[in-house]
Amino acid sequence: MEQRSANTWRMTVNEKKFIETALLSDVRIDGRGPFDYRNVTIQFGSEDGSSEVQLGQTRVMGFVTSQLVQPYRDRPNEGTLAIFTEFSPMADPSFESGRPGEHAVELGRIIDRGLRESQAVDMESLCVFAGKWVWSIRIDLHIIDNGGNLVDAANIAALAALLTFRRPECTLEGEDGQEVKILPPEEREPVPLILHHLPIAVTFAFIGSEIRLVLDPTHFEEAVMGGKLTATLNANGDVCAIQKAGGEGVIQSVIVQCLRIASVKAADITGKIKNAVELYNTGRALRKIERYTDSVDVSAAVWKGDENIQKEMDKLRLETTDGIISQSDGKDIKIHSSEKDATSLADKRPSSSIIGPSSWDPYSRGVNAEELKASLASRVSSTPYTMDVSVSSTPPMKPKDTTMDRPIKDADTITSLPQEPPAAGDVQSITSLPQEPPAAGDVQSKAKTLKDAVKPKSLRKKKTFIK
Amino acid sequence: MDLERPGGRGANQLRPMDCSRNVLSRAHGSASCSHGETRVLAAVYGPKAGTKKNENPEKACIEVIWKPKTGQIGKTEKEFEMILKRSLQNMCLLNVHPNTTTSIVIQVVHDDGSLLPCALHAACAALVDAGIPLKYLAVATCCCLTESGQIILDPSKLEEESMKAFVCLAFPSSVQSVCTEGATKDGGEPAPHGIITSLTHGLMTVTEYFQCLEQARAAITPLSKILKRKMQSQPASYQS
């Protein structure tokens, strides 16, 4: 026992006094203002559903896994969610391995309340066979480094991991349809979880005898504080949970002030999480393309377009994949992007040509960047549920040739494309859509609307090449 | 007949390795090591006062805590802890700090094959980062044996699972990368050599085992060069 207490770190009286005195002039020891958050960095691991969040010096890793289990008796058509927090001994010299201490349990409960009771994770979509088989989602949070404010960091890690997790698809089999067979990712693309909103935890510490409020305490401030308040809100301003377990008493106006500040910060952090997840998803889609083009023969026809056009295509490809990802239909991504990728990765792979309609003439004319933009933009603007004016008048195109044996014919996104200008004939054929010479007039007169549909360069997402 | 490895790796080709020190702010020493996709994080706290109950108080005690990515701690984790502890006990100078405990915490971030070597490298780097006195640094590799009798180094998870047998070997790192003369010097201490740890899974004949040993030994010098280069002083990387 003496050994353990000898190993814990203690705060000295001078340090305490210094922190409290500095706060009287609204100065914190790391130079922040009282209501400034530290930098949040969200990174993802190589697997789906693994995240690593760094909030200042606090580091938390989140892992999400799923399993098929029997549902609870009283909720036969809902999945289950379980959160396991692990205060790793590497985070702090006072953390012990073994059973979770009270802080670990409290942290787990706060995050659990934010996710489960606010119905952030959709449980009914996890049901496979009511009463028999449901998906059980397990979130493991590992606290790696304790730099203070573990709740917020762990919450962000849990949300980031949930947003990037993909659960496998499964089918019902057997004579009575009661056996469940889990499909491997090569057969069916795993699906993401449905999250209705993102509950963000924001922690405040009350320091000193005059109850100075600070946001996002570091572990020095946590050692000095008299009380703590965690408010879990989402970007819509809904309060999902408030936790103030003992500590110094504070007046009501302070609590209301906390909630107001928390709602601003919650919106901010929600934006950051969403950006990070989007970046990850585009990277993931690109990786998927490379995986699928491995198994399918891709044309080796060299796409000699110059650098700029390549970049434009990639930029737009990223946008289109983004647009399609939001439909959560993996098949579309695979087919659509791999066609474009077929051209960009063409020189690396041997071929049996899938891009081989007889009307294809690769190098007769260079591709005009403007027209390329326009045609690809029209693809962007014509996502299945929103059809632009320019598109509605044209009938869906059916691929003429059947030189491709891949299931491109039934790809809805491609067949619903508008007619494309004839000068961009090369572009069309590169994307393996043989077209009859389209009514040039149609698109030319609407060139203005199509161009307007293209995002100006400044707003386009940065291209990220991830191998 | 050469086996086709994903990514076009040769039979003796190791995956890209990366090792960075000082990744955590609270731990006395920390390191993150990755072999391809396998990533392990190690942190060292110590020396702390007192030894465990059954340990010799005249020497320092090493304690290893192995944390898997998900799931409960079970027998495999305990086995890894025991293997690492015994390997590191040999490496550390135990008489420098008697009656103390040094804890090494290993966190598996991603397991894509060759987990134990990666963990050992991370632990060594973390000990270096913490300033714990060591006799030598260890290098480790995994060797597996295909059905056709071919030996390949540093398998990935898929390869490991489909192999007939595999063995993890740990050696003291090569002295040649430090000394310009040979390892034999008059009047100096003999350089440490030999196998520190050997762990086999599956069935293999004695000749096959020795062949694996030779191939792994051949990888010591390049591995130790890479590791030493990575472990050289770096600025603290935990500052955000």
XYZ file of C-alpha atoms in Angstrom, chain A residues 389-391 393-394 418-423 436-450:
26
model
C -33.331 20.652 -64.989
C -30.675 19.819 -67.507
C -31.057 16.184 -66.864
C -35.383 16.110 -70.257
C -33.050 13.372 -71.390
C -27.613 13.045 -69.048
C -26.461 13.322 -72.585
C -23.029 14.698 -72.811
C -21.639 17.163 -75.253
C -20.079 15.583 -78.283
C -16.747 17.276 -77.868
C -25.155 7.966 -79.432
C -24.143 11.374 -80.688
C -26.224 13.318 -78.277
C -28.329 16.269 -79.049
C -25.578 18.785 -78.727
C -28.047 21.546 -78.401
C -29.450 20.188 -75.177
C -26.391 20.534 -73.141
C -24.809 23.467 -74.881
C -27.751 25.638 -74.093
C -27.609 24.471 -70.517
C -23.873 24.772 -70.266
C -24.422 27.639 -67.927
C -26.412 25.617 -65.417
C -23.974 22.749 -65.532
